[in-house]
Coordinates of C-alpha atoms in Angstrom, one line a residue:
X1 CA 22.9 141.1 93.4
X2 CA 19.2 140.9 92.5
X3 CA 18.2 138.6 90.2
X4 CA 15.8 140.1 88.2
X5 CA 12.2 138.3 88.6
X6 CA 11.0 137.8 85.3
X7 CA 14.4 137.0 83.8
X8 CA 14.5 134.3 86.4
X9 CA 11.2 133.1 85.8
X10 CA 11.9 132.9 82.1
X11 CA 15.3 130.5 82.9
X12 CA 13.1 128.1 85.2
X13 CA 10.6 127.5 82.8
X14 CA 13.5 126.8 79.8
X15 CA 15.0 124.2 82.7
X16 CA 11.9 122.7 82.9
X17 CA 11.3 122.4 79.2
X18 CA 14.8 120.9 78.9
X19 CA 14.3 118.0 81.6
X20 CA 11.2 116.9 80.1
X21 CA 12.6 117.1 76.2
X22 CA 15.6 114.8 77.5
X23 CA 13.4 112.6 79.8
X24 CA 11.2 111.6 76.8
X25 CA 14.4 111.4 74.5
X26 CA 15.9 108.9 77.4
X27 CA 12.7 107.2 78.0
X28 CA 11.6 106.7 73.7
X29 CA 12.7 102.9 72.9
X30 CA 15.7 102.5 70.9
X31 CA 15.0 102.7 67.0
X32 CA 16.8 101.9 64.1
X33 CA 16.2 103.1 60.6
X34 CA 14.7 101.0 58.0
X35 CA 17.8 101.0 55.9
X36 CA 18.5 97.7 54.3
X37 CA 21.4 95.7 56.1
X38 CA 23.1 95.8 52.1
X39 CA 23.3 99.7 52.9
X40 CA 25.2 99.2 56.6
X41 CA 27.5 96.7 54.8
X42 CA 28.1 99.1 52.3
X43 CA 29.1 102.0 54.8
X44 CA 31.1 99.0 57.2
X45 CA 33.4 98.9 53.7
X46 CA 34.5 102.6 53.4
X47 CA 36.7 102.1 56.5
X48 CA 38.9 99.6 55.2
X49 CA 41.5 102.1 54.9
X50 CA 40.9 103.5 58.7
X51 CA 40.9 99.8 59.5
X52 CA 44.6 99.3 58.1
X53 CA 46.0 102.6 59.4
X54 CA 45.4 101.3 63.6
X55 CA 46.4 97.9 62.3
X56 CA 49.7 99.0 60.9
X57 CA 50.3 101.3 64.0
X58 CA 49.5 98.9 66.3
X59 CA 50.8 96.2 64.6
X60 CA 54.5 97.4 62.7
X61 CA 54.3 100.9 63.5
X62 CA 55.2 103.4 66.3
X63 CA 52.8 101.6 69.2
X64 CA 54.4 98.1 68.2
X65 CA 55.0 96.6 71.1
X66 CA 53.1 99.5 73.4
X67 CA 50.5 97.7 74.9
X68 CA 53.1 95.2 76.2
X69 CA 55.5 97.4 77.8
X70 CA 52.4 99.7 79.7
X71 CA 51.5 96.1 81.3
X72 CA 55.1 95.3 82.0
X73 CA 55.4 98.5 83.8
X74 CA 52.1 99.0 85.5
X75 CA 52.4 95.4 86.9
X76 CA 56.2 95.6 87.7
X77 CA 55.5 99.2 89.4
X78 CA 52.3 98.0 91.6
X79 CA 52.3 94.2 91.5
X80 CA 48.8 92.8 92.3
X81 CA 45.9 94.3 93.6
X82 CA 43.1 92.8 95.7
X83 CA 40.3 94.6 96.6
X84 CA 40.4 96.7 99.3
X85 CA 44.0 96.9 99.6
X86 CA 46.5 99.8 99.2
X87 CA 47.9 98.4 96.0
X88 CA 44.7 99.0 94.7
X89 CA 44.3 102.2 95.1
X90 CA 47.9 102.7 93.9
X91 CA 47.1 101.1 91.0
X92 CA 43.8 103.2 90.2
X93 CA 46.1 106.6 91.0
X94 CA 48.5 105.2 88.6
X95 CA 46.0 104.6 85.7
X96 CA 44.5 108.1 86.3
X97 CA 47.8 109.9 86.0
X98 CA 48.7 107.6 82.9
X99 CA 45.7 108.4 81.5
X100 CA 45.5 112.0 81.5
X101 CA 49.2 112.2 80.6
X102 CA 48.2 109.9 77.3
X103 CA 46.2 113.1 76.1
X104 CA 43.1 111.2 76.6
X105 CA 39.3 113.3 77.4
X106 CA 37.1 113.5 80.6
X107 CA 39.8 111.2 82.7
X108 CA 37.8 110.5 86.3
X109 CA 36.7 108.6 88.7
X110 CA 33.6 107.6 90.0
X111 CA 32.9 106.5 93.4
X112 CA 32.3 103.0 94.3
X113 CA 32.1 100.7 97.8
X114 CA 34.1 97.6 97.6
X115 CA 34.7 94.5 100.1
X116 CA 38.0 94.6 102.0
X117 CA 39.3 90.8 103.0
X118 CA 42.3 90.1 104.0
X119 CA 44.5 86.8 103.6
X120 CA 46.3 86.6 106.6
X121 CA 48.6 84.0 107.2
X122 CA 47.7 80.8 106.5
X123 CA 48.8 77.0 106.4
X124 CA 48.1 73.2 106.0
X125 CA 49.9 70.2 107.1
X126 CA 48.5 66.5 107.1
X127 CA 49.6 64.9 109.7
X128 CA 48.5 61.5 109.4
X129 CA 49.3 58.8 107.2
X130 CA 52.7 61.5 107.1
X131 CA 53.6 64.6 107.4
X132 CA 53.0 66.4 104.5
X133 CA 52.6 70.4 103.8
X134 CA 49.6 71.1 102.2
X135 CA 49.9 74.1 99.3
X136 CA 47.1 76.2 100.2
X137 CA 45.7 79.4 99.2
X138 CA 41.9 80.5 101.2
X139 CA 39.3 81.9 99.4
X140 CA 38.2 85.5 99.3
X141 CA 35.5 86.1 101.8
X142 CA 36.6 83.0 104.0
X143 CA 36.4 83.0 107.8
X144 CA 39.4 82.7 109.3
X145 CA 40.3 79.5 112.1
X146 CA 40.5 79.7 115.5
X147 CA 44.2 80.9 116.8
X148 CA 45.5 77.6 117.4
X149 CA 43.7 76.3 114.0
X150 CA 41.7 73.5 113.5
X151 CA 42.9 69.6 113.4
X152 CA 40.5 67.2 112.0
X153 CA 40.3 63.9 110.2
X154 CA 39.4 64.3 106.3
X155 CA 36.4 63.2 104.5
X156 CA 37.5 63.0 100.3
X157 CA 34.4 63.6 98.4
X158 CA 34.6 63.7 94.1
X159 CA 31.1 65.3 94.3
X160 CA 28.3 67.2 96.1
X161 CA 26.2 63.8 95.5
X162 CA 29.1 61.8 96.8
X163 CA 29.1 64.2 99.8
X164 CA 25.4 64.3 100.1
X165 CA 25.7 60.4 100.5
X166 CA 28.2 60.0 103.2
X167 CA 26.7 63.0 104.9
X168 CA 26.6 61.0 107.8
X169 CA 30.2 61.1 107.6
X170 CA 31.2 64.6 108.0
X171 CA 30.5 65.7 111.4
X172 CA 33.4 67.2 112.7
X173 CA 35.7 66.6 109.9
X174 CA 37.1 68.4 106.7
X175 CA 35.9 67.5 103.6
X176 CA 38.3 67.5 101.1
X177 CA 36.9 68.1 97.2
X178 CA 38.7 66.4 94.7
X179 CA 36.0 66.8 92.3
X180 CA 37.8 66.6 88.3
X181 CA 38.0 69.9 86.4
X182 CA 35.2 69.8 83.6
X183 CA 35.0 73.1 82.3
X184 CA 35.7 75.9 84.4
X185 CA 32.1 77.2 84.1
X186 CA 31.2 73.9 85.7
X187 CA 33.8 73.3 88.3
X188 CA 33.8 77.0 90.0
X189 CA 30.9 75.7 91.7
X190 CA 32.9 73.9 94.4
X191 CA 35.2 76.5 94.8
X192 CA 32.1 78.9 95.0
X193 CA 29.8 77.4 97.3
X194 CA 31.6 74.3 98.5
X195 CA 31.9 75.4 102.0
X196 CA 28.5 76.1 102.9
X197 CA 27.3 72.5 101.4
X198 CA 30.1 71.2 104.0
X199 CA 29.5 73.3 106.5
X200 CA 25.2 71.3 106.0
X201 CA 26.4 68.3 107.1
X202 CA 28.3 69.4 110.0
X203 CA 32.1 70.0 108.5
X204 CA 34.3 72.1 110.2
X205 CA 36.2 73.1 107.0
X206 CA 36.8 72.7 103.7
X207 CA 39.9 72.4 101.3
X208 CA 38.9 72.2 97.5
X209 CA 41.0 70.7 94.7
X210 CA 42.1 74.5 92.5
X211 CA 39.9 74.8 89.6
X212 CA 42.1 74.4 86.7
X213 CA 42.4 71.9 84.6
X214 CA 47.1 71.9 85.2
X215 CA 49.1 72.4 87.9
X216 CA 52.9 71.9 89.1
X217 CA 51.7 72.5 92.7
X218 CA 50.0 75.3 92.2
X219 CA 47.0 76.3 94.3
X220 CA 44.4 78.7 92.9
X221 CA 42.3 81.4 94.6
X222 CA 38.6 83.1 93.9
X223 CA 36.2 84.6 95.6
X224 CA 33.3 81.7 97.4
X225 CA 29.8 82.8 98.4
X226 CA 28.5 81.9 102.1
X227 CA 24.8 80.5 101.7
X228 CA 22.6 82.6 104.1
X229 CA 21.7 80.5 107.3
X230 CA 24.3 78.5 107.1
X231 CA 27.5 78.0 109.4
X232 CA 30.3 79.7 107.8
X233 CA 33.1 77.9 108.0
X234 CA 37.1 78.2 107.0
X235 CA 37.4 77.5 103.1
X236 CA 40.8 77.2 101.0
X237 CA 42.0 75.8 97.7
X238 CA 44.6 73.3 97.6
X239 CA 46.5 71.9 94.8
X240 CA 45.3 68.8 92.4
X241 CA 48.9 66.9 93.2
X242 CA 47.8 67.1 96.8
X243 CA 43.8 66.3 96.2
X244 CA 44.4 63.5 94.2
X245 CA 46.8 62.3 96.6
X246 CA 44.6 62.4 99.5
X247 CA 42.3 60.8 97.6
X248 CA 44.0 58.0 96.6
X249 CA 44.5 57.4 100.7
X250 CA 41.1 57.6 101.2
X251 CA 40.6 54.8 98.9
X252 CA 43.0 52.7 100.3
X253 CA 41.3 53.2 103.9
X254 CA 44.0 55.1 105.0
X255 CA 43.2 57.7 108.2
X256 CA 43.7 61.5 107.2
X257 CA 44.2 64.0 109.4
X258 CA 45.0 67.9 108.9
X259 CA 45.4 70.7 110.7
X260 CA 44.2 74.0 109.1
X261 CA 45.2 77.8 110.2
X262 CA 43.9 80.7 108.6
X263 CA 44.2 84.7 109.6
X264 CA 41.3 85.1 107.4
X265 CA 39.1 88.4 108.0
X266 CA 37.0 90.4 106.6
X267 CA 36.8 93.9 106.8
X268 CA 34.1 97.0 106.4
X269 CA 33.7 97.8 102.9
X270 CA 36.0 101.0 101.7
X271 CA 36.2 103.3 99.0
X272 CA 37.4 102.9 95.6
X273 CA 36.8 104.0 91.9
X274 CA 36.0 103.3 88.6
X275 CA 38.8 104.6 86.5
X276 CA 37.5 106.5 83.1
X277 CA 38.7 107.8 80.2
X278 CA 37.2 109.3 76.6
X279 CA 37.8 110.5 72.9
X280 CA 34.2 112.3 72.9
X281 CA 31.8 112.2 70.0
X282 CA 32.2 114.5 67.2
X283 CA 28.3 114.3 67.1
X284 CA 24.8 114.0 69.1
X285 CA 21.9 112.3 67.2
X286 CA 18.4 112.6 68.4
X287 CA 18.8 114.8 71.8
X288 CA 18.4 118.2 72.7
X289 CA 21.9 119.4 73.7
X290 CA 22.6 122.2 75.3
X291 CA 25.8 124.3 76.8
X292 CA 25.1 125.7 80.1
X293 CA 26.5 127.7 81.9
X294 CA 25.6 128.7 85.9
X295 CA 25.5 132.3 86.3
X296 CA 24.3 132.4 89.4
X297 CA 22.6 130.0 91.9
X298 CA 20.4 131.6 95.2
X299 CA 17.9 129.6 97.3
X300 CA 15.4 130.7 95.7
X301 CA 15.9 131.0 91.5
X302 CA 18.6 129.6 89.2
X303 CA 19.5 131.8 86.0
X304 CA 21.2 129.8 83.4
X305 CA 21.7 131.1 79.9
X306 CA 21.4 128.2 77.0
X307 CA 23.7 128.2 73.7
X308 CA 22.8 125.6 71.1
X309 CA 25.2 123.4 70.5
X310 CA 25.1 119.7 69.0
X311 CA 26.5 118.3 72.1
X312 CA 25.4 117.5 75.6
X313 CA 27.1 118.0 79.4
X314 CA 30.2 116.3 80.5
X315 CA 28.5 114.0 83.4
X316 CA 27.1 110.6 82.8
X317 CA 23.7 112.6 81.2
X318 CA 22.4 115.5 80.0
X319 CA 19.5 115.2 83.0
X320 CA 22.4 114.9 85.9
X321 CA 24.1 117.8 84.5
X322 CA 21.0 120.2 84.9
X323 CA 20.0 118.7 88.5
X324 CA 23.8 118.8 89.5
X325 CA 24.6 122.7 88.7
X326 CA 24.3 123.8 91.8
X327 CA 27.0 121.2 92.6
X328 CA 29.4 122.2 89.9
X329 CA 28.9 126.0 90.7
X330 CA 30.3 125.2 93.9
X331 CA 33.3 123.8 92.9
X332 CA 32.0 120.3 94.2
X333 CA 32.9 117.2 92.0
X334 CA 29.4 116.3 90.3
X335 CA 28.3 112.9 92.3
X336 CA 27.5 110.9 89.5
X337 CA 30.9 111.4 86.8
X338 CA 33.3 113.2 89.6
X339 CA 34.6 115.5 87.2
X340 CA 32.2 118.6 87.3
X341 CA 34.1 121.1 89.0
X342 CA 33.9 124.0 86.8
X343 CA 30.7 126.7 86.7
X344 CA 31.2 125.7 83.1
X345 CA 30.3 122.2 81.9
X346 CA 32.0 121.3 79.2
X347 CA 30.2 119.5 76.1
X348 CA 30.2 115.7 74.9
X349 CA 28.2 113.3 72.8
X350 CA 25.7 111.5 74.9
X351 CA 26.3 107.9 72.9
X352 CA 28.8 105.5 73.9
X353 CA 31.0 102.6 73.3
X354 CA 31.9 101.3 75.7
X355 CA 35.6 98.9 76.2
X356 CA 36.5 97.7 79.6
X357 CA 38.8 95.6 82.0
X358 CA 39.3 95.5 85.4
X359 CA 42.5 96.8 87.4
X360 CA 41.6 94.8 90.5
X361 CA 43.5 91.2 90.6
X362 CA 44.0 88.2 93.2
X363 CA 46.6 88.6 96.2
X364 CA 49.2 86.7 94.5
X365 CA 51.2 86.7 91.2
X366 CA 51.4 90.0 89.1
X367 CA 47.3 90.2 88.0
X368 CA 48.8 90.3 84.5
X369 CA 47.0 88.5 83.0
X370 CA 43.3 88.6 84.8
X371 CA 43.3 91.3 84.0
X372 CA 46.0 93.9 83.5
X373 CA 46.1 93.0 79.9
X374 CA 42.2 93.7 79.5
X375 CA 42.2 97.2 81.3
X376 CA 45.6 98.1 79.1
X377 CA 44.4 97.4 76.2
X378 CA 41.0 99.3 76.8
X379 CA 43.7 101.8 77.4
X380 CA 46.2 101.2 74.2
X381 CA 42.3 101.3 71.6
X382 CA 41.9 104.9 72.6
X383 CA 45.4 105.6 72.6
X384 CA 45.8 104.7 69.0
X385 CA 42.5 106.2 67.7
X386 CA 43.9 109.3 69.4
X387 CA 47.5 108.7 67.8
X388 CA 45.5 108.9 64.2
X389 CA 43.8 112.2 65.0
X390 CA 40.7 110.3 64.7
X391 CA 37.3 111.4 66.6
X392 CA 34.0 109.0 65.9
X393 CA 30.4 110.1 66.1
X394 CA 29.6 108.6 69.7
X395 CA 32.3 108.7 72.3
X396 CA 34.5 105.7 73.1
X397 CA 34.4 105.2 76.7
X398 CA 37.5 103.1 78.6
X399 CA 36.5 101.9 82.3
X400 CA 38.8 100.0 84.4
X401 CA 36.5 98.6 86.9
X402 CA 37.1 98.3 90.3
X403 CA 35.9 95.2 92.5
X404 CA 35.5 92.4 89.8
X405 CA 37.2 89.5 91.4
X406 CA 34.7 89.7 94.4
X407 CA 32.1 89.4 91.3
X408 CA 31.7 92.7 89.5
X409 CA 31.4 95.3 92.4
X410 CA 32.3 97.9 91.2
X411 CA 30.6 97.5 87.9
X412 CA 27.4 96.7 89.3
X413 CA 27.6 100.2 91.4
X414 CA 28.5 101.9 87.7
X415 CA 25.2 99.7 86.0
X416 CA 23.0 101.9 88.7
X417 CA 24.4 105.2 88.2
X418 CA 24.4 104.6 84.6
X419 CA 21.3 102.4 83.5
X420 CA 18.7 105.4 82.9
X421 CA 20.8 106.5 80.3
X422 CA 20.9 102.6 78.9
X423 CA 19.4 103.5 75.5
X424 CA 22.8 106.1 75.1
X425 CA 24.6 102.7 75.0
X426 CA 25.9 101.7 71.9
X427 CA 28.1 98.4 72.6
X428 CA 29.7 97.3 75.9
X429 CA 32.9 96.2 75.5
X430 CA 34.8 93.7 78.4
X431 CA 38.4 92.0 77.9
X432 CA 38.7 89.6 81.0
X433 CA 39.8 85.9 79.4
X434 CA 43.3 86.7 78.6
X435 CA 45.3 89.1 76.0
X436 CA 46.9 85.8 74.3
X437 CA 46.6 85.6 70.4
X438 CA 42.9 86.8 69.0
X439 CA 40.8 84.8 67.3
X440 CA 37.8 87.3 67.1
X441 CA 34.9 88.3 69.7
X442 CA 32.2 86.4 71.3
X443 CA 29.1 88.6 71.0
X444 CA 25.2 89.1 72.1
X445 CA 22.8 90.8 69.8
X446 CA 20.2 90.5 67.9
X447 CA 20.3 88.8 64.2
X448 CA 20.5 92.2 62.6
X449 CA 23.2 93.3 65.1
X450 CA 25.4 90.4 64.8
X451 CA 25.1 90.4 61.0
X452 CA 26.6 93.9 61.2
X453 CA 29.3 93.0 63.6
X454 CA 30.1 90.1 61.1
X455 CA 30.7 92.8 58.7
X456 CA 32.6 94.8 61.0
X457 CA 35.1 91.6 61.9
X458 CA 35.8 91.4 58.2
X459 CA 38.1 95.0 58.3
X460 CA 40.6 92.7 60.1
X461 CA 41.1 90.0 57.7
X462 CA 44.3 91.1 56.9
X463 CA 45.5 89.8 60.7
X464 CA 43.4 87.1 59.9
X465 CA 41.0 87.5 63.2
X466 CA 37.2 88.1 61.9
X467 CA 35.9 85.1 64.0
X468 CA 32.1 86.3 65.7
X469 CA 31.3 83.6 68.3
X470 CA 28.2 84.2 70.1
X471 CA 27.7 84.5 73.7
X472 CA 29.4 87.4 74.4
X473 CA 30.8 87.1 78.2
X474 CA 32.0 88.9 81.2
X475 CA 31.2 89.5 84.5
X476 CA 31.1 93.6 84.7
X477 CA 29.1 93.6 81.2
X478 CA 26.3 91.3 81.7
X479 CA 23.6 93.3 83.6
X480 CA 24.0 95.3 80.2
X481 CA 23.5 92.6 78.1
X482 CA 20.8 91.3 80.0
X483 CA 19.4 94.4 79.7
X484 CA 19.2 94.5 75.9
X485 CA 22.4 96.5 75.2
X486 CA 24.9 94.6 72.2
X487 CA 27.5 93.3 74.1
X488 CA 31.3 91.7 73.3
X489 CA 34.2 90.3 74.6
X490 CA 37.5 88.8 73.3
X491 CA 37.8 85.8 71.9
X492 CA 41.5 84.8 72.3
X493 CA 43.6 81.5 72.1
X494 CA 43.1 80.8 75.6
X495 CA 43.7 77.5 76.2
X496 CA 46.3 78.2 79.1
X497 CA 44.5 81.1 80.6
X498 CA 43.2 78.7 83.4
X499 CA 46.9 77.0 84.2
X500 CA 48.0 80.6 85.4
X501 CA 44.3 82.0 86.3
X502 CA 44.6 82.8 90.0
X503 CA 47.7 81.7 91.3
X504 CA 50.9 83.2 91.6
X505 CA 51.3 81.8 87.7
X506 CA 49.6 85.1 86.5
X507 CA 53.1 87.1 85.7
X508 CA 54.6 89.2 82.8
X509 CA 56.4 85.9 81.7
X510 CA 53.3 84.3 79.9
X511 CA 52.3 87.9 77.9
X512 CA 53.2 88.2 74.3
X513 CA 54.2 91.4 73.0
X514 CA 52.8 90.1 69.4
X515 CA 49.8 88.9 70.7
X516 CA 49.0 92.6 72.8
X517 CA 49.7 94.2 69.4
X518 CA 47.1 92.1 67.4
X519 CA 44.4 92.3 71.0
X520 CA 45.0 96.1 70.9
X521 CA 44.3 96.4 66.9
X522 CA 40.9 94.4 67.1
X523 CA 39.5 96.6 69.8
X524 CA 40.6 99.8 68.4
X525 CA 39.0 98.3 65.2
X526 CA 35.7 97.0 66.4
X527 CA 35.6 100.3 68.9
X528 CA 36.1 102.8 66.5
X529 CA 34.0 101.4 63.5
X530 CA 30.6 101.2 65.8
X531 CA 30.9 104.0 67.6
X532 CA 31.2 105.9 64.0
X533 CA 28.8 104.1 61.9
X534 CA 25.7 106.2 61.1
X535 CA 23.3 104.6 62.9
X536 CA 24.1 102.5 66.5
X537 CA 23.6 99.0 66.5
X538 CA 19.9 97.5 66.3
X539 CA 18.6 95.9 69.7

């Protein structure tokens, strides 16, 4: 067929008038009106009744309980899920087929790269003052040992300055940490970078007491960092019992020695995804939208026919949509939101909430906990807004990151794909400290934002969790927050979170039915109430 020359020439130009009316609606700074704070609190009020309807559901009615049993079966089905592994992927095929058999919109994937490491097999045995095995479990990204493993006398350290001291000492040996658990925010360092700052003044390897403030033998994994330039060097965690032990030896002048083997390895990074799911926007403030529909792509021209609709293209924005056609009129998965297969791209609002968790966990226990629970109930919010026939203004958005353990991989990847459309971002959502008993959220804003959220919190007085902390947290939401986007993250009872946090402690036994119920209600609530409000939050 013959594309007729003027007709052609017509569609190009209404392309190009498109991509420059969204680029300048993308690119305009984020506004909010100049109605008083008294008029938002006024709106926040009229969903008290909304509010109540996903508490009782969640709560006492039909999804009692729901939240719960998805997490018991996802983890009891796939069991724990380190990056890179098989179990991963089973777990992200699993959450896409749950997902789209829940009802919910625009279920995908989008492509991301993610390290592969590998455990191995591993062990530790001090052979001197007795024999004694050592609980161990080596960190992600370690180096493994030579075949026959290494056997060295150990240097006890309570302190990078003690080590820095008695660097004269540590030639040839392993340095044991047995540095006391402060916070965990202060203590990860050892685990982090504690083999490097061995590794400076000559160490061979290093064994560091598990960062958590409990154990009953327990060792505890995580991902450490390799300082560039330096020797890399084996690295594992081993219990408090057996650090404190060793360094009650040391003290009494006693002679240490251990010998160490680990099949650590890593291997080349491999694909994985970003799990997605949506209730789309009833509405699209202030951007051109557009339905469009390819009718017929030739190297030459590209004749698309525009109906006005209050509503943008499925992908990630309205500008990938127009630049990708050619992609989707191919039947080729769009290469931004994977889900563009059809010549016809089907509408949604452009403005998001965002809720989040991550399906990847640690190599050992069940991942219940960090972070099944987080990714279910991102899950369970949209499920019961759904369950209500309820659709908001801007679309709620659930992604179940992949890669966060080896520190936010796979959200990082999602940050770049996504960031051009940043001012489309309503509120980023992350649940990654536990699903134990809510108190409230912990959140970043401005004054005016968090004054609204305050007002927000108060719909769930009636389950008596309206606390706003500030310093909204989490590793797959923070380039967002740094960027100026509101950000929040749960704020739960989690005083036990770190006894379990990386060890094979993190099981089904220590989740709470009741406790989902109430997580799942304050995300629904907080989720649903922003993403509907008039206007999106102030920044």
């Amino acid at each position: 067929m013959t594309v007729n020359k003027s007709r052609g020439h017509n569609s190009i130009q209404a392309v190009l008038l498109l991509l420059t009316c969204l680029q300048q609606c993308q690119s305009s700074p984020h506004r909010h009106n100049s109605e008083p704070l008294l008029g938002v609190f006024k709106e926040i009020t009229k969903y008290s009744d909304i509010a109540q309807q996903i508490i009782d559901l969640a709560v006492y009615g039909k999804a009692q309980n729901r939240s719960y049993e998805r997490l018991a079966l996802f983890t009891d089905t796939i069991g724990n899920r380190v990056s890179g592994s098989k179990n991963l992927d089973l777990a992200i095929k699993y959450m896409y087929n749950a997902l789209t058999q829940d009802g919910l919109e625009n279920v995908h994937l989008e492509p991301v790269k993610i390290p592969h490491w590998v455990r191995g097999k591993e062990s530790a045995v001090m052979l001197q003052p007795r024999n004694h095995t050592l609980a161990i479990l080596g960190l992600g990204s370690s180096v493994g040992t030579p075949p026959g493993g290494i056997e060295a006398e150990v240097l006890v350290v309570e302190s990078f300055e003690e080590l820095k001291k008695r660097a004269s000492e540590a030639k040839g040996k392993i340095v044991v940490y047995n540095q006391p658990f402060v916070s965990y925010g202060e203590t990860v360092a050892y685990r982090a970078s504690g083999a490097s700052e061995a590794a400076k003044v000559g160490a061979v390897a290093s064994l560091i007491r598990s960062v958590t403030p409990f154990s009953i033998n327990s060792p505890h994994t995580g991902w450490q960092w390799y300082q560039p330039g330096v020797a890399q060097i084996p690295t594992a965690c081993i219990t408090i019992e057996d650090a404190q032990m060793m360094g009650r030896m040391a003290r009494r002048g006693q002679r240490i020695v251990v010998r160490l083997t680990m099949g650590a390895q890593t291997l080349p990074d491999v694909d994985s995804f970003n799990t997605v799911a949506e209730i789309r926007g009833s509405k699209h403030p202030e951007q051109v939208g557009c339905f469009l529909r390819l009718l017929r792509v030739t190297a030459h021209s590209v004749l698309i026919s525009f109906d006005a609709l209050h509503s943008i293209p499925l992908c990630c924005t309205a500008l990938c949509c127009v630049t990708m056609l050619c992609f989707a009129g191919r039947g080729v998965a769009c290469p931004v939101c994977c889900n563009c297969t059809s010549s016809v791209i089907r509408p949604h609002s452009g403005k998001v909430v965002l809720l989040s968790g991550h399906l990847d966990s640690w190599d050992v226990g069940q991942g219940a906990m960090d972070d099944g629970g987080g990714a279910v109930i991102s899950w369970e919010a949209l499920s019961l807004i759904k369950h209500l026939g309820l659709r908001p203004k801007r679309t709620l958005r659930a992604v179940l990151w992949s890669a966060e353990e080896p520190g936010g991989v796979g959200a990082a990847q999602y940050f770049q794909h996504h960031k051009a459309n940043i001012s489309n971002f309503d509120l980023v959502m992350e649940s990654d400290l536990g699903t134990f008993r809510p108190l409230g959220l912990q959140f970043t804003g401005n004054d005016k934002a968090r004054a609204i959220m305050k007002e927000v919190m108060k719909l769930l007085a009636s389950i008596n969790v309206t606390s706003l902390e500030r310093n909204g947290e989490g590793t797959d939401i923070n380039m967002w927050m740094q960027a100026g986007v509101p950000g929040a993250s749960l704020h739960t009872a989690d005083q036990r979170y770190f006894w379990f946090h990386h060890s094979d402690g993190d099981t089904m036994s220590f989740q709470n039915p009741e406790e989902m119920n109430l997580c799942s209600a304050l995300w629904a609530v907080v989720a649903y109430v922003v993403a509907d409000l008039e206007e999106m939050l102030p920044r």
